Short mmCIF file of C-alpha atoms in Angstrom, two decimals:
data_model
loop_
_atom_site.label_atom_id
_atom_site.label_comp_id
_atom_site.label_asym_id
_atom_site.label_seq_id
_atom_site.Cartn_x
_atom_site.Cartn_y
_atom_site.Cartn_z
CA UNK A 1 68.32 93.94 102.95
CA UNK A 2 66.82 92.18 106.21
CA UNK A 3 70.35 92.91 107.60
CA UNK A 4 71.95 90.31 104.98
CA UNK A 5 74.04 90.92 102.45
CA UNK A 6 72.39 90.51 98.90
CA UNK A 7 74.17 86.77 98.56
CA UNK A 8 72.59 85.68 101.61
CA UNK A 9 69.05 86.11 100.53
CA UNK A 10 66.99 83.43 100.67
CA UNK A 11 63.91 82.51 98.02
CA UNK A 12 61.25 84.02 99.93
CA UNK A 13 63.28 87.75 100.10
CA UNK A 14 64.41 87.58 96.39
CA UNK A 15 60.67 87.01 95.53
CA UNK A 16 59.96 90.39 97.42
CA UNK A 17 62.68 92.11 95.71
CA UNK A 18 61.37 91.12 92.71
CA UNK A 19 58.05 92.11 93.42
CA UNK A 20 58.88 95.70 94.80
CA UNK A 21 61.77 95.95 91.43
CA UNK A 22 58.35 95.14 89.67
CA UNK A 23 55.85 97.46 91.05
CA UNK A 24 58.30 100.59 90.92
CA UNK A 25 59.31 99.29 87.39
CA UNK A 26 62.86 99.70 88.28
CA UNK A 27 65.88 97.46 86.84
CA UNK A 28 69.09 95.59 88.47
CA UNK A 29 72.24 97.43 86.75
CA UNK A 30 74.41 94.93 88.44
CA UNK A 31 74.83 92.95 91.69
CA UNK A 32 77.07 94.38 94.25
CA UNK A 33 78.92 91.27 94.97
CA UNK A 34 81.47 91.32 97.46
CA UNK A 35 83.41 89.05 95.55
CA UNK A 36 87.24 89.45 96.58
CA UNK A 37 87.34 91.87 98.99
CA UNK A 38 88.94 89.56 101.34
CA UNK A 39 93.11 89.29 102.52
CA UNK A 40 95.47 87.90 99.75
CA UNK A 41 96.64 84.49 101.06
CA UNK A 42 100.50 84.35 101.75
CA UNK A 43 100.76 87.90 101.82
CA UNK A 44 101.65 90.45 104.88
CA UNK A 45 98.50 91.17 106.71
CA UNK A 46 96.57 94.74 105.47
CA UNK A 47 96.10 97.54 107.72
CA UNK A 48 92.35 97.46 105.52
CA UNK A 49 91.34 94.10 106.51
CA UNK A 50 88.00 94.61 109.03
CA UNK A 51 88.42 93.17 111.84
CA UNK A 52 84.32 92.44 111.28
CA UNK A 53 82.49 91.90 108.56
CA UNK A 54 81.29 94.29 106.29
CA UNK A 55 78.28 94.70 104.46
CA UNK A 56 77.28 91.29 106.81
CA UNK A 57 79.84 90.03 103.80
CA UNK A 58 81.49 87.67 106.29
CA UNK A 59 83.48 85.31 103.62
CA UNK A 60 87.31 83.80 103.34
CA UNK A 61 89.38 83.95 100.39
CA UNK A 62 88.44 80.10 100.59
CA UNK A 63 84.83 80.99 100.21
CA UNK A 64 85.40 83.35 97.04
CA UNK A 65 84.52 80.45 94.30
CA UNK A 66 81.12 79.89 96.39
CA UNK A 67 80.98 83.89 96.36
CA UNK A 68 81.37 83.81 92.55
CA UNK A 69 78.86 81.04 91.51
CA UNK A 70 76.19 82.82 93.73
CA UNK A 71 76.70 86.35 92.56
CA UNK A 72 75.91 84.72 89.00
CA UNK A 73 73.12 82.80 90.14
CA UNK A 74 71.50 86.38 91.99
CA UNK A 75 72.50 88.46 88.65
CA UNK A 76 70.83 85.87 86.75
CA UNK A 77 67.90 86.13 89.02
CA UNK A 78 67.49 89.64 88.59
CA UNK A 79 67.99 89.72 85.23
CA UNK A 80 71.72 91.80 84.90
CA UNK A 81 74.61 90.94 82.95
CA UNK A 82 77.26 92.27 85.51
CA UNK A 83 78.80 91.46 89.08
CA UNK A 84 80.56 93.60 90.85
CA UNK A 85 83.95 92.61 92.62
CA UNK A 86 86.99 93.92 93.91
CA UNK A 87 90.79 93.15 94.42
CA UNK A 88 91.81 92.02 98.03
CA UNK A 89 92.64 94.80 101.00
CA UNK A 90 95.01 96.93 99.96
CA UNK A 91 99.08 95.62 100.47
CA UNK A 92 101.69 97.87 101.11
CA UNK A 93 103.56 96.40 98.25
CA UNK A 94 101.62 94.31 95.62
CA UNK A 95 103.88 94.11 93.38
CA UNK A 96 104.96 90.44 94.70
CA UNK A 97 101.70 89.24 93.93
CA UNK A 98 99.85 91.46 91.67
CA UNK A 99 100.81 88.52 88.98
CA UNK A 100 99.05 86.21 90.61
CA UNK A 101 96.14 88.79 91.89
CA UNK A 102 95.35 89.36 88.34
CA UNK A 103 94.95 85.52 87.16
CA UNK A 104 92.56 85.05 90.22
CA UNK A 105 90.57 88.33 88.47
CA UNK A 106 91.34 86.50 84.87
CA UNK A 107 89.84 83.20 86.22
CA UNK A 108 86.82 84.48 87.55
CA UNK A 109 86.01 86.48 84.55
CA UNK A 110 86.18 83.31 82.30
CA UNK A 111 83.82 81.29 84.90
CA UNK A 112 81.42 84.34 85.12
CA UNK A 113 81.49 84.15 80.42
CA UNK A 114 80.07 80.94 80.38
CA UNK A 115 77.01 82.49 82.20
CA UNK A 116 77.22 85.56 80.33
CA UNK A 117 77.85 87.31 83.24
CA UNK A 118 80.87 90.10 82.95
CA UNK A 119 82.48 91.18 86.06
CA UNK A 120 83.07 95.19 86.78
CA UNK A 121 85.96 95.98 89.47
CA UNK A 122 85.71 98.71 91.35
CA UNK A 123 88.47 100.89 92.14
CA UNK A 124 88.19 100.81 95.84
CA UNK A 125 90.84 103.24 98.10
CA UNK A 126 91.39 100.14 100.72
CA UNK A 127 91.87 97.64 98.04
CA UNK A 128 94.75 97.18 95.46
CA UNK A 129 93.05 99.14 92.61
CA UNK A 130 92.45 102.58 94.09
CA UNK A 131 93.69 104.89 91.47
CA UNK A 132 93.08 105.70 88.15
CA UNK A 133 96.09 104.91 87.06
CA UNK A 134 95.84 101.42 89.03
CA UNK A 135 93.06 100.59 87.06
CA UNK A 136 94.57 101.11 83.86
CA UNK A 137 97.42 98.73 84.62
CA UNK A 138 95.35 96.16 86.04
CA UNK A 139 92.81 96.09 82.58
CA UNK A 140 95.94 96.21 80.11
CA UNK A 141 97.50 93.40 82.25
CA UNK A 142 93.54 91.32 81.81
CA UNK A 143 92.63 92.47 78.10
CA UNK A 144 89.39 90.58 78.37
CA UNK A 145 86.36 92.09 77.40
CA UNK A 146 84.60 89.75 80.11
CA UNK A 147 86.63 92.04 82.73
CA UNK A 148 85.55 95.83 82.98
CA UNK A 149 85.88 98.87 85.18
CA UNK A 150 83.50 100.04 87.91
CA UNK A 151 85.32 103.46 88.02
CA UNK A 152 84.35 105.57 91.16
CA UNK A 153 86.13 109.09 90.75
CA UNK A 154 84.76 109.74 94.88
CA UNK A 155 87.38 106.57 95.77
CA UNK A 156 90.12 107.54 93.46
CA UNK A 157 90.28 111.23 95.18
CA UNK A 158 89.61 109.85 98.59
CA UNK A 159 92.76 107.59 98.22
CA UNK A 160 94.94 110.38 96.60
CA UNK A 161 95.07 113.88 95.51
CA UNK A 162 95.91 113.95 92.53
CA UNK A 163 93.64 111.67 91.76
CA UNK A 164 90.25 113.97 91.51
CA UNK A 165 90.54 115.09 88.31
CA UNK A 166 93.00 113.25 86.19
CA UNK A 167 91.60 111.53 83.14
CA UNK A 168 91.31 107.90 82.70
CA UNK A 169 93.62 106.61 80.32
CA UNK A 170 92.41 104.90 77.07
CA UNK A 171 92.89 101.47 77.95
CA UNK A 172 90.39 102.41 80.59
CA UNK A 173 88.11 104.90 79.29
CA UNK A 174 87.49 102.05 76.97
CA UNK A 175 86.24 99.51 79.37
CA UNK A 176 83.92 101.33 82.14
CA UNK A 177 81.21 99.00 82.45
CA UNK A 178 79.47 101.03 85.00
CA UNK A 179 80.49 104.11 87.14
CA UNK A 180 79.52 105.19 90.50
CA UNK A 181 78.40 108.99 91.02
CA UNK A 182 79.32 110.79 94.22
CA UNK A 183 81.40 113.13 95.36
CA UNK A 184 84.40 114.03 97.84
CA UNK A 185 85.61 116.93 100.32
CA UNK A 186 89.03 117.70 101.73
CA UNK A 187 89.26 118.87 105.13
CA UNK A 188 91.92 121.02 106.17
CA UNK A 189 94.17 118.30 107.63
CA UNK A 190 93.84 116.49 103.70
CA UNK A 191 91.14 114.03 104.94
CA UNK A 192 88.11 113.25 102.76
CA UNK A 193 84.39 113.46 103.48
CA UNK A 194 81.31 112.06 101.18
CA UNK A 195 79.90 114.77 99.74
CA UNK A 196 76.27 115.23 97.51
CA UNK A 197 77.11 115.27 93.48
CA UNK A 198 78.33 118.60 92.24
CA UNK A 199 79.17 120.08 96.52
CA UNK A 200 82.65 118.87 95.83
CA UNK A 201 86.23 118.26 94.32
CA UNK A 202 85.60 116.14 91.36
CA UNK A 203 85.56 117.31 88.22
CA UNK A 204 82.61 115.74 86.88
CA UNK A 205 81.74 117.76 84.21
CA UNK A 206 84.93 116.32 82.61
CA UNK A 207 84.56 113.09 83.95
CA UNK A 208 81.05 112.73 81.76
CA UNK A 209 81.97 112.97 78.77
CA UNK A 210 83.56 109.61 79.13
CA UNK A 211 80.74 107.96 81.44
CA UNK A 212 77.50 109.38 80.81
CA UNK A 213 76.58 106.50 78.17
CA UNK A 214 77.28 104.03 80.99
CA UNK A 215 75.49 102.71 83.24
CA UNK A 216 75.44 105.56 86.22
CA UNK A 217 74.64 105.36 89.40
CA UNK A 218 74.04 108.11 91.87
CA UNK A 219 75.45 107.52 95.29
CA UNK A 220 75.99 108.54 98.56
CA UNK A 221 77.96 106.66 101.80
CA UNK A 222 75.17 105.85 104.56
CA UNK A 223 77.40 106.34 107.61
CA UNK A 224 78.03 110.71 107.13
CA UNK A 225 75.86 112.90 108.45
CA UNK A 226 74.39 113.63 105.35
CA UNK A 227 72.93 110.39 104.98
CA UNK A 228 71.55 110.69 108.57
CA UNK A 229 69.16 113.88 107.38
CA UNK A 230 65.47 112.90 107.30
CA UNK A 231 64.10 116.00 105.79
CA UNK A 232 63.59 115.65 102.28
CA UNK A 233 64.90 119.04 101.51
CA UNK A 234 68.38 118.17 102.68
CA UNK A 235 68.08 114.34 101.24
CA UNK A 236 71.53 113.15 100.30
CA UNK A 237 69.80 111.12 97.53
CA UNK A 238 68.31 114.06 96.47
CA UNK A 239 70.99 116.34 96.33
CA UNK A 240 73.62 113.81 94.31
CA UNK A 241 70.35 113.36 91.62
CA UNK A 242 70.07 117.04 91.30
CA UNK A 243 73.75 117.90 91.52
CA UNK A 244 74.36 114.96 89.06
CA UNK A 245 71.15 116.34 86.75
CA UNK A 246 73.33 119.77 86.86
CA UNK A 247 76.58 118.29 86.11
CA UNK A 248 75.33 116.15 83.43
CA UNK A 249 73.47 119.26 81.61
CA UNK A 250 77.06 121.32 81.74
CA UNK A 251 78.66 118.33 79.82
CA UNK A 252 76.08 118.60 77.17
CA UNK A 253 75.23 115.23 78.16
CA UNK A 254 71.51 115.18 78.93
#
């Protein structure tokens, strides 16, 4: 908002916010921190790092605490119980310091408890939880309930194929604290494209039945060409809310 990213707001644009949240009678699910999605210190350098800033999230790994203790003070603000965050670019092998990776994630959580704040990771394909089955071994690794998933089906098929319709496991199905709804096409070379809810590869009428009583949220990348549409008949909002009503209505969930 105001090209900034949400942390950078000052008290003048979070009293806007507030008032448009207000007169639309809409509600914060979470804040969409950008809480470690920075390079792993000590570690070889990811091919995922930006060489820019994203999001105009322009923060070191020595930053993250300040990152941390503002995304509480903003969820607080707009009266949510949840942060988002992630797990540092992506390593070619993070096994050296996945240990380590998940006390950072461990730490974090117990700071953001004493506000009452949880944080949800999202499984991101450039960051070290991409998968499914990443996920999983990252939350039975941090049993704390102050730690949930952000599970995003659209990134788990984008980063691997056999990732689009695989079930959670239990450890995760358990533990989604809020899911993100879009969906993903394969090009003939095995690329991905966004896609509108229900136009694509996911399997979301199976993915439902274990998300539906979440928090939801319908989604849909700003930089495709579908996002670019201005007509209001081909609105990429529009399409994932209707393809998502759909979906939702086959899983005998709404």
């Amino acid at each position: 908002m105001w090209n900034k990213n949400i942390l950078d707001l000052d008290a003048k644009e979070i009293a806007e916010t507030q008032r448009v949240l207000a007169k639309y009678e809409l509600r914060v699910t979470d804040i969409a921190s950008p809480l470690f999605k920075v390079d792993w210190p000590g570690a070889p350098a990811s091919k995922f790092s930006p060489k820019s800033d994203k999001f105009h999230a322009d923060f070191g790994f020595t930053q993250q605490d300040d990152v941390l203790r503002r995304s509480i003070e903003i969820a607080k603000q707009f009266q949510t119980d949840r942060v988002r965050c992630f797990d540092f670019w992506r390593l070619k092998d993070q096994a050296p310091y996945r240990k380590a990776i998940n006390q950072k994630l461990r730490d974090a959580a117990a700071v953001a408890a004493k506000s009452g704040i949880k944080l949800v990771l999202e499984n991101e394909m450039t960051c070290n939880t991409a998968t499914a089955a990443e996920a999983a071994q990252v939350l039975a690794a941090i049993p704390d309930p102050n730690l949930l998933l952000n599970w995003d089906p659209g990134n788990a098929a984008a980063r691997w194929r056999n990732s689009v319709s695989r079930r959670l496991p239990p450890v995760a199905e358990g533990r989604i604290g809020h899911c993100h709804c879009k969906d993903v096409t394969r090009k003939p070379d095995g690329s991905t494209e966004w896609a509108a809810m229900g136009s694509g590869i996911i399997d979301w009428v199976g993915q439902f039945p274990r998300a539906a009583r979440r928090r939801l949220s319908p989604r849909c990348q700003p930089g495709n060409a579908l996002a670019r549409r201005r007509d209001h008949r081909k609105n990429p909002r529009g399409q994932s809310w209707a393809g998502m009503q759909k979906e939702l209505h086959a899983a005998g969930d709404l």
